[in-house]
């Protein structure tokens, strides 16, 4: 069984994001980029399934320009088998992403798609659900526990919801999106990096996968949120309670 | 003129209050664009939820009541939403930013070939079409955007839209025409973990007491964070660090990838203040931080900071507050 894992290149979660002074975007100079953490978790899970014999091939895909190849190489160094770069030079929204992934899904015919629940730059949390909707297949989102059952024809998933963990079973193929507690991704090893250099990265033009990917979501400008100012340090529990009662009036 | 469709969320026969933020949003859009809004309630045994939605001024409350919708499965709810949107010729679908809506609404958007904006915090009128603001990059960036196309989908942050008044004339209740037999059956709901305590949900509470890695085990969390919360009638929350180490359930996680809360008072007990955590609480009115490290980043956003060991300060607070 083949597992398709989409990965996105995003500013590293440790970087402090700043908005450009003209509001046209975020400052990217000097910013370190990494594989979206949720996607790294998806790659890790796919690799574990392959190592356990449940899957046979892990195929990565990234949508964007040649800079994304760097992220694909990270996934290949972790152990994925091959990668596809879908060449896109214009802005994409989640629906555009889902349409391109649907096109690739039809070409690759994977056993299922395993992807991050959200990208930590846009924080949209949409693409996986949209992909499942376009393909008319099942979905399990925000998954922190994943077991293939019934000979790999179904997945039993623990989903992280606002009310707690929910267990669902879904027929494969399906789209499964990962939450943080699914696993801890491995580090890439030096031999892994060497091997990754020889693994194939196929480049595909977006037009081969979807006809209309013009974003429905048009971002007009960016701004920084109003910052909070640090308040006062209180000296004691008594002072804290007094201020909360008499100054802030919240108790 | 816009026709809006609000998706009601409910659990165990009770309306989730976050739905009211979606209603407040709908009313704001109507104030700008003109038009009407409808509410869709889908599920099994939804009578009480429908009742609770009366008085909000919806033109109609559409009901999709069927055993096939007993469990909140996206593959069944998304086609129902799409059908409701088509039947009303709705131009905008809105739901609260919760895991329920995040699961189903993007799928419905795909069925309708619609663009979608998540976590909207403001409606901005503009002659060329209403604009929305939403947060991204763990709350460090706000984007101003427009959704193109004849149908738009939005989820809204509940803290950003005030609870609307309920004083309008009753809405007409009408069943949605839907072929439930045609809904897919590739997913099955197995079970849900019961809610761990009788405390309120952090997204609905006036006060949230939240614990971080300073708490060494679940007993300490319960005694200090739970104890302080109960003294104040508050909800509890936690950082990801405690969820990861199994001390708290995931439903308590506050932050970029957990719940987003904006209560009147947020008491951070032994939480360092990582940006991913602050993304979930920095719109709180009053933030209190108790941390033994005077340089912890949480103090940069706290209105009141107490540099202290939580194992001393919190029992002292509980003692003094319960004497009131
Ligand atoms: C993609 C991604 C998403 C994330 N999403 C979230 C999220 O949604 N929510 C979230 O919370 N985190 C999230 N994180 C994790 C986040 O980066 C931090 O690791 C986490 O918030 C730290 O939790 P903490 O403050 O409890 O622990 P720490 O950072 O370890 O802080 C513990 C604090 O307790 C203090 N302390 C220790 N002992 C005592 C004591 N006895 N008395 C007083 N103070 C004491 C210390 O001084 C310290 O400041 C995410 C990370 C990533 C990469």
XYZ file of C-alpha atoms and ligand atoms in Angstrom:
628
model
C 0.000 0.000 0.000
C 1.212 3.422 -0.956
C 0.804 6.397 1.401
C 0.749 9.914 -0.008
C 2.057 12.597 2.360
C 1.801 16.276 1.385
C 4.331 18.559 3.050
C 4.559 22.328 3.290
C 7.557 24.564 3.819
C 6.772 27.061 6.590
C 8.668 29.458 8.883
C 10.096 27.419 11.760
C 7.883 27.328 14.843
C 10.647 28.954 16.896
C 10.891 32.090 14.762
C 9.281 35.319 15.793
C 7.036 36.356 12.900
C 6.962 40.026 11.948
C 4.734 41.815 9.464
C 6.414 43.958 6.781
C 5.968 47.664 7.404
C 3.924 48.088 4.197
C 1.579 45.250 5.197
C 2.306 43.270 2.039
C 3.424 40.124 3.826
C 5.627 38.809 6.579
C 9.349 39.438 6.855
C 11.140 36.389 5.437
C 14.718 37.728 5.396
C 16.772 35.747 7.863
C 13.816 33.506 8.738
C 14.544 29.810 9.037
C 12.101 27.591 7.163
C 11.222 24.041 8.148
C 8.823 21.279 7.289
C 5.437 22.092 8.864
C 5.559 20.182 12.199
C 2.232 18.429 11.579
C 3.519 17.216 8.204
C 6.698 15.839 9.770
C 4.414 13.857 12.074
C 2.537 12.544 9.028
C 5.817 11.488 7.373
C 6.910 9.760 10.585
C 3.640 7.845 10.868
C 3.789 6.770 7.227
C 7.348 5.540 7.737
C 6.338 3.579 10.831
C 3.554 1.940 8.842
C 6.054 1.038 6.153
C 8.527 -0.317 8.693
C 5.798 -2.470 10.247
C 4.979 -3.947 6.845
C 1.556 -2.310 6.608
C 2.642 0.044 3.819
C 5.026 -0.432 0.940
C 5.816 3.049 -0.325
C 5.810 6.579 1.089
C 5.411 9.301 -1.537
C 5.825 12.962 -0.616
C 4.381 15.937 -2.427
C 4.919 19.641 -1.986
C 3.236 22.458 -3.870
C 5.261 25.533 -4.701
C 8.555 26.619 -6.192
C 11.993 24.986 -6.133
C 12.544 26.055 -2.509
C 10.093 23.319 -1.529
C 12.566 20.712 -2.753
C 14.571 21.412 0.408
C 11.572 20.321 2.510
C 10.987 17.282 0.318
C 14.634 16.285 0.856
C 14.080 16.407 4.616
C 11.218 13.932 4.277
C 13.291 11.765 1.942
C 16.148 11.852 4.445
C 13.726 10.661 7.127
C 13.096 7.664 4.879
C 10.362 8.427 2.345
C 10.826 6.721 -1.024
C 10.228 9.458 -3.572
C 8.799 12.911 -3.949
C 6.790 15.066 -6.318
C 7.117 18.822 -6.598
C 3.989 20.331 -8.089
C 5.268 23.534 -9.552
C 3.138 26.521 -8.531
C 4.439 30.072 -8.675
C 1.267 31.902 -7.691
C -0.522 32.185 -4.355
C -2.653 29.175 -3.390
C -5.555 28.936 -0.987
C -6.691 25.730 0.693
C -9.197 24.934 -2.056
C -6.446 25.271 -4.679
C -4.194 23.010 -2.613
C -6.980 20.437 -2.309
C -7.652 20.521 -6.065
C -3.992 19.932 -6.900
C -3.735 17.134 -4.349
C -6.912 15.583 -5.774
C -5.282 15.613 -9.220
C -2.167 13.951 -7.860
C -4.252 11.453 -5.893
C -5.907 10.320 -9.112
C -2.518 9.785 -10.754
C -0.894 8.060 -7.785
C -3.877 6.062 -6.465
C -2.485 5.783 -2.917
C -3.979 3.563 -0.209
C -4.624 6.730 1.759
C -3.447 10.297 2.285
C -1.812 11.233 5.575
C -1.302 14.962 6.112
C -0.922 17.636 8.776
C -4.135 19.001 10.246
C -2.951 22.549 9.698
C 0.046 24.477 8.453
C 1.459 26.672 11.203
C 1.754 29.672 8.861
C -1.810 30.025 7.521
C -3.360 28.082 10.426
C -6.374 27.354 8.191
C -6.988 23.690 8.962
C -8.937 23.087 5.740
C -6.956 21.338 3.000
C -7.327 17.724 4.161
C -11.073 18.000 4.678
C -11.479 19.714 1.302
C -9.417 17.002 -0.402
C -11.595 14.266 1.102
C -14.703 16.167 -0.001
C -13.466 16.608 -3.581
C -12.555 12.918 -3.814
C -15.729 11.750 -2.102
C -13.771 9.568 0.319
C -13.843 9.348 4.115
C -11.854 11.512 6.491
C -10.504 11.376 10.007
C -9.113 14.681 11.243
C -6.921 15.730 14.214
C -5.742 12.170 14.698
C -3.466 11.342 17.633
C -3.814 7.565 17.426
C -3.882 5.546 14.236
C -4.184 1.790 13.711
C -4.812 -0.006 10.460
C -7.315 -2.792 10.985
C -9.097 -5.499 9.016
C -6.101 -6.275 6.836
C -5.356 -2.632 6.175
C -8.753 -1.895 4.661
C -9.861 0.369 7.497
C -8.225 2.756 9.932
C -9.194 3.114 13.565
C -8.424 6.657 14.634
C -8.407 8.575 17.906
C -9.370 12.164 17.119
C -8.629 15.127 19.363
C -11.839 17.135 19.665
C -12.848 19.980 21.963
C -14.767 17.497 24.105
C -11.959 14.939 24.342
C -10.758 11.943 22.356
C -13.238 10.504 19.879
C -12.737 7.121 18.222
C -13.829 6.690 14.600
C -13.248 4.010 12.017
C -12.845 4.924 8.403
C -12.765 2.841 5.248
C -9.611 3.297 3.159
C -8.826 5.129 0.968
C -9.412 8.160 3.142
C -7.721 11.377 4.160
C -6.262 11.280 7.669
C -4.930 14.471 9.253
C -2.434 14.404 12.083
C -2.402 16.067 15.478
C 0.714 16.713 17.529
C 0.498 13.759 19.856
C 0.425 11.097 17.139
C 4.189 10.600 17.383
C 7.530 12.323 17.695
C 9.242 12.557 14.328
C 12.710 11.086 14.060
C 15.745 13.227 13.391
C 17.334 12.924 10.003
C 20.597 11.021 10.066
C 23.680 11.714 7.987
C 23.332 8.461 6.006
C 19.670 9.405 5.528
C 20.702 12.738 4.044
C 23.185 11.026 1.723
C 20.569 8.544 0.534
C 17.993 11.283 0.064
C 20.224 12.954 -2.515
C 19.787 9.982 -4.822
C 16.026 9.612 -4.360
C 13.848 10.822 -7.231
C 12.035 14.177 -7.078
C 9.664 14.457 -10.010
C 8.493 17.905 -11.077
C 4.974 18.386 -12.377
C 3.347 21.556 -13.672
C 0.204 22.491 -11.731
C -1.797 22.662 -14.959
C -1.485 18.894 -15.358
C -3.350 18.311 -12.110
C -6.068 20.944 -11.867
C -7.571 23.482 -14.227
C -8.708 26.283 -11.908
C -6.639 27.043 -8.843
C -7.232 30.794 -8.704
C -7.586 31.575 -5.004
C -11.111 32.292 -3.760
C -9.471 33.711 -0.669
C -7.821 36.987 -1.653
C -5.562 38.359 1.037
C -5.451 42.153 0.741
C -3.040 43.075 3.527
C -1.415 41.931 6.738
C -1.072 43.665 10.085
C 0.377 42.896 13.484
C -2.165 42.406 16.264
C -2.399 45.066 18.951
C 0.262 44.028 21.439
C -0.387 43.617 25.151
C 1.727 45.612 27.531
C 3.306 43.969 30.527
C 1.448 44.976 33.678
C 2.776 45.054 37.202
C 4.548 42.519 39.357
C 2.767 42.070 42.656
C 4.714 41.223 45.810
C 2.366 38.815 47.497
C -0.741 36.697 47.197
C -2.559 39.283 49.339
C -1.677 42.084 46.947
C -2.725 39.950 43.974
C -6.144 39.182 45.450
C -6.613 42.802 46.478
C -5.809 44.111 43.001
C -7.995 41.543 41.272
C -10.892 42.532 43.518
C -10.503 46.257 43.785
C -8.546 47.369 40.725
C -9.421 44.924 37.940
C -12.758 44.040 39.552
C -12.735 40.519 38.170
C -13.172 38.672 41.448
C -28.351 41.420 -0.187
C -26.919 38.348 1.424
C -28.528 35.100 2.479
C -26.533 33.600 5.312
C -26.617 30.110 6.710
C -25.481 29.613 10.319
C -24.507 26.068 11.326
C -25.660 25.266 14.858
C -23.436 23.083 16.975
C -24.791 20.945 19.763
C -23.759 18.144 22.054
C -26.024 15.805 23.985
C -29.097 17.799 23.050
C -27.617 21.120 24.208
C -26.714 24.051 22.008
C -23.015 24.917 22.130
C -22.800 28.572 23.068
C -20.081 29.196 20.484
C -22.927 29.053 17.923
C -24.031 32.452 19.204
C -20.795 33.983 17.919
C -21.708 32.727 14.450
C -25.153 34.302 14.837
C -23.593 37.582 15.979
C -21.321 37.464 12.923
C -24.293 36.839 10.633
C -26.074 39.855 12.064
C -22.995 42.021 11.531
C -22.751 40.960 7.905
C -26.445 41.678 7.392
C -25.989 45.111 8.939
C -23.418 45.754 6.186
C -24.769 43.884 3.158
C -28.467 43.642 4.010
C -30.289 40.326 3.745
C -31.403 37.538 6.028
C -30.007 34.581 7.894
C -31.138 31.026 8.485
C -29.892 28.457 10.986
C -29.307 24.796 10.189
C -29.644 22.258 12.998
C -28.620 18.755 11.956
C -28.639 15.644 14.121
C -30.937 13.330 15.964
C -33.329 14.590 18.639
C -32.647 18.253 18.108
C -35.893 19.689 19.464
C -34.355 21.425 22.477
C -31.590 22.925 20.354
C -34.131 24.369 17.918
C -36.084 25.816 20.842
C -32.953 27.421 22.259
C -32.277 29.139 18.906
C -35.584 30.970 18.902
C -35.486 34.713 19.389
C -32.269 35.309 17.470
C -34.094 36.703 14.463
C -33.368 33.955 11.940
C -35.771 33.944 9.011
C -35.998 30.208 9.383
C -34.521 27.370 11.371
C -33.893 24.472 9.001
C -33.902 21.084 10.627
C -32.138 17.984 9.356
C -33.287 15.416 11.875
C -32.428 11.851 11.042
C -30.815 8.817 12.725
C -28.157 8.937 9.977
C -26.946 12.166 11.589
C -26.763 10.823 15.134
C -22.975 11.144 15.299
C -21.019 14.152 14.078
C -19.461 12.580 10.982
C -18.134 15.054 8.422
C -18.899 12.877 5.414
C -22.597 12.950 6.303
C -22.920 16.455 7.691
C -21.062 18.178 4.838
C -23.563 17.097 2.136
C -26.416 18.177 4.413
C -24.861 21.624 4.788
C -24.260 21.825 1.037
C -27.860 20.845 0.366
C -29.165 23.444 2.813
C -26.966 26.125 1.240
C -28.188 25.242 -2.240
C -31.838 25.151 -1.244
C -31.582 28.617 0.323
C -29.237 29.926 -2.361
C -27.053 31.024 0.530
C -24.075 33.227 -0.270
C -22.296 32.828 3.058
C -22.088 29.905 5.482
C -20.796 30.535 8.988
C -19.982 28.348 11.970
C -17.988 28.773 15.180
C -14.267 27.926 15.208
C -14.488 24.609 17.041
C -13.188 21.155 16.207
C -16.731 20.251 15.098
C -16.871 22.978 12.442
C -13.216 22.703 11.494
C -13.917 19.079 10.612
C -17.081 19.551 8.558
C -17.171 23.034 7.065
C -14.097 22.785 4.799
C -15.567 19.568 3.387
C -18.865 21.326 2.707
C -16.938 24.213 1.114
C -15.236 21.768 -1.260
C -18.619 20.278 -2.238
C -19.800 23.802 -3.069
C -16.526 24.881 -4.732
C -16.422 27.711 -2.187
C -13.516 29.611 -0.664
C -13.210 29.589 3.096
C -11.693 31.736 5.832
C -11.005 30.171 9.251
C -10.881 32.000 12.580
C -12.443 35.251 11.443
C -12.331 37.982 14.107
C -13.871 41.000 12.354
C -16.210 42.113 9.574
C -14.920 45.124 7.623
C -17.411 46.888 5.354
C -16.127 47.872 1.921
C -17.918 49.103 -1.224
C -16.162 46.452 -3.324
C -17.408 43.619 -1.073
C -17.307 42.866 2.626
C -13.888 42.064 3.975
C -12.932 39.894 6.899
C -10.035 39.804 9.296
C -8.578 36.518 10.456
C -5.622 35.468 12.552
C -2.719 33.363 11.351
C 0.887 32.526 12.317
C -0.103 31.535 15.870
C -1.873 34.839 16.392
C 1.126 36.948 15.368
C -0.447 38.160 12.134
C -3.887 39.414 11.172
C -4.882 39.224 7.506
C -7.497 41.354 5.796
C -9.155 39.313 3.065
C -12.017 39.020 0.650
C -13.699 35.788 -0.370
C -14.482 35.581 -4.086
C -17.260 33.560 -5.643
C -20.992 33.226 -5.249
C -20.692 31.293 -2.003
C -18.324 31.915 0.882
C -17.577 29.903 4.045
C -16.313 31.257 7.335
C -15.577 30.051 10.861
C -15.509 32.694 13.590
C -13.666 33.025 16.895
C -16.220 33.101 19.644
C -14.398 35.682 21.764
C -14.492 38.160 18.879
C -18.278 38.379 18.485
C -20.387 39.378 21.457
C -23.356 37.253 22.478
C -26.385 38.619 20.611
C -29.643 39.513 22.328
C -32.546 37.125 21.969
C -35.597 39.290 21.654
C -36.760 38.779 18.055
C -40.011 37.189 16.940
C -39.925 33.381 16.645
C -38.395 31.908 13.505
C -40.272 29.522 11.253
C -39.047 25.951 11.681
C -38.881 23.922 8.464
C -37.417 20.509 7.672
C -34.694 20.369 5.040
C -35.586 18.320 1.971
C -32.812 15.760 1.932
C -32.302 12.206 0.769
C -30.599 10.719 3.828
C -30.272 7.336 2.117
C -27.727 8.835 -0.263
C -25.288 9.837 2.509
C -21.983 7.959 2.485
C -21.180 5.314 5.066
C -17.415 4.948 4.902
C -16.866 6.221 8.451
C -18.325 4.969 11.689
C -18.332 6.636 15.051
C -17.132 4.290 17.797
C -17.010 6.218 21.044
C -16.189 9.435 22.808
C -14.250 9.895 25.996
C -16.515 11.332 28.660
C -15.865 14.880 29.765
C -13.444 14.612 32.653
C -15.163 16.880 35.173
C -18.275 18.831 35.959
C -16.403 22.083 35.396
C -17.427 24.504 32.667
C -15.766 24.441 29.242
C -12.842 26.873 29.042
C -14.296 28.485 25.915
C -17.507 29.353 27.752
C -16.197 30.376 31.186
C -15.702 33.842 32.691
C -12.554 32.706 34.508
C -10.006 30.123 33.359
C -7.267 28.717 35.591
C -4.620 27.064 33.475
C -1.638 24.944 34.497
C 1.747 24.297 32.921
C 4.794 22.132 33.343
C 5.308 23.372 36.902
C 2.624 20.842 37.921
C 4.356 17.524 38.436
C 1.473 15.081 38.186
C -2.269 14.897 37.768
C -2.808 14.871 41.526
C -0.976 18.191 41.873
C -2.822 19.605 38.861
C -6.152 18.675 40.382
C -5.234 19.979 43.842
C -3.738 23.300 42.712
C -5.259 24.211 39.337
C -8.520 22.326 39.870
C -8.731 23.546 43.473
C -8.244 27.197 42.531
C -10.701 26.850 39.656
C -13.364 25.377 41.934
C -12.825 28.128 44.478
C -13.522 30.667 41.737
C -16.191 28.704 39.851
C -13.786 28.704 36.923
C -12.900 26.384 34.059
C -9.517 24.669 33.870
C -7.051 24.690 31.007
C -3.505 23.574 30.454
C -0.447 24.028 28.296
C 0.521 21.465 25.735
C 3.385 20.319 27.958
C 0.943 18.776 30.431
C -1.206 17.187 27.731
C 1.858 15.647 26.138
C 2.961 14.130 29.417
C -0.488 12.680 30.004
C -1.213 14.840 33.070
C -4.198 16.568 31.442
C -6.563 15.435 28.649
C -6.246 17.093 25.242
C -9.584 18.812 25.649
C -7.899 21.161 28.148
C -5.137 22.372 25.822
C -5.150 26.108 25.212
C -3.207 27.511 22.279
C -2.531 27.607 18.568
C -3.448 23.962 18.224
C -5.855 23.724 21.119
C -8.706 25.907 22.268
C -8.758 29.662 21.944
C -10.237 31.421 24.947
C -10.906 35.057 25.773
C -12.288 35.066 29.324
C -12.382 37.998 31.726
C -9.637 36.458 33.834
C -6.960 33.922 32.877
C -4.667 32.668 35.623
C -1.542 30.991 34.209
C -0.054 28.702 36.831
C 3.533 27.701 36.017
C 3.255 28.331 32.286
C 6.248 29.869 30.500
C 4.275 31.695 27.794
C 5.398 30.138 24.504
C 3.891 31.915 21.466
C 1.861 28.804 20.663
C 0.267 28.944 24.106
C -0.308 32.694 24.032
C -2.076 32.326 20.677
C -4.882 30.737 22.660
C -5.300 33.251 25.488
C -3.886 36.653 24.730
C -7.275 38.217 24.011
C -8.201 37.636 27.655
C -9.197 40.790 29.533
C -7.003 40.289 32.605
C -4.065 37.873 32.604
C -2.449 36.748 35.849
C 0.818 34.810 35.760
C 2.338 32.883 38.634
C 5.814 31.681 37.788
C 9.045 31.348 39.740
C 11.152 32.585 36.831
C 10.996 36.419 36.781
C 12.069 36.381 33.113
C 9.369 33.989 31.877
C 7.817 35.446 28.681
C 4.331 35.110 30.172
C 5.114 38.167 32.324
C 5.366 40.247 29.111
C 1.620 39.856 28.572
C 0.416 39.492 32.171
C -1.497 42.338 33.789
C -0.506 40.992 37.204
C 2.568 38.865 37.683
C 3.529 37.040 40.848
C 7.042 35.636 40.986
C 6.552 32.666 43.264
C 6.561 28.909 43.568
C 3.119 27.706 42.558
C 3.259 25.025 45.243
C 3.255 27.797 47.844
C 1.313 30.590 46.171
C -1.641 28.591 44.879
C -2.604 26.843 48.154
C -2.308 30.243 49.848
C -4.660 31.750 47.248
C -7.146 28.915 47.632
C -7.071 29.349 51.409
C -7.568 33.122 51.295
C -10.201 33.084 48.570
C -12.317 30.367 50.160
C -12.494 32.384 53.397
C -14.334 35.215 51.637
C 3.451 23.361 16.164
C 3.361 23.597 17.627
C 2.124 23.815 18.202
C 1.995 24.025 19.573
N 0.762 24.247 20.102
C 0.644 24.517 21.422
C -0.629 24.819 22.023
O -1.660 24.823 21.360
N -0.661 25.095 23.344
C 0.462 25.097 24.144
O 0.351 25.368 25.354
N 1.662 24.805 23.612
C 1.780 24.510 22.283
N 3.013 24.201 21.776
C 4.137 24.001 22.725
C 4.783 25.286 23.187
O 5.773 25.670 22.256
C 5.454 25.078 24.574
O 6.348 24.019 24.495
C 4.480 24.792 25.712
O 3.423 25.734 25.694
C 5.202 24.871 27.032
O 4.353 24.551 28.100
P 4.655 25.092 29.576
O 4.650 26.573 29.571
O 3.715 24.397 30.480
O 6.070 24.472 29.871
P 7.489 25.179 30.000
O 7.799 26.003 28.825
O 8.436 24.109 30.400
O 7.284 26.185 31.203
C 7.101 25.805 32.520
C 7.165 27.072 33.353
O 6.872 26.770 34.706
C 7.746 27.480 35.554
N 7.849 26.704 36.777
C 8.376 25.462 36.930
N 8.228 25.047 38.209
C 7.597 26.039 38.862
C 7.139 26.204 40.202
N 7.297 25.229 41.121
N 6.528 27.354 40.533
C 6.350 28.334 39.614
N 6.746 28.226 38.332
C 7.370 27.089 37.961
C 9.022 27.622 34.787
O 9.714 28.792 35.221
C 8.517 27.762 33.346
O 8.338 29.125 32.996
C 3.147 24.005 20.394
C 4.400 23.794 19.817
C 4.518 23.590 18.452
C 5.882 23.381 17.869
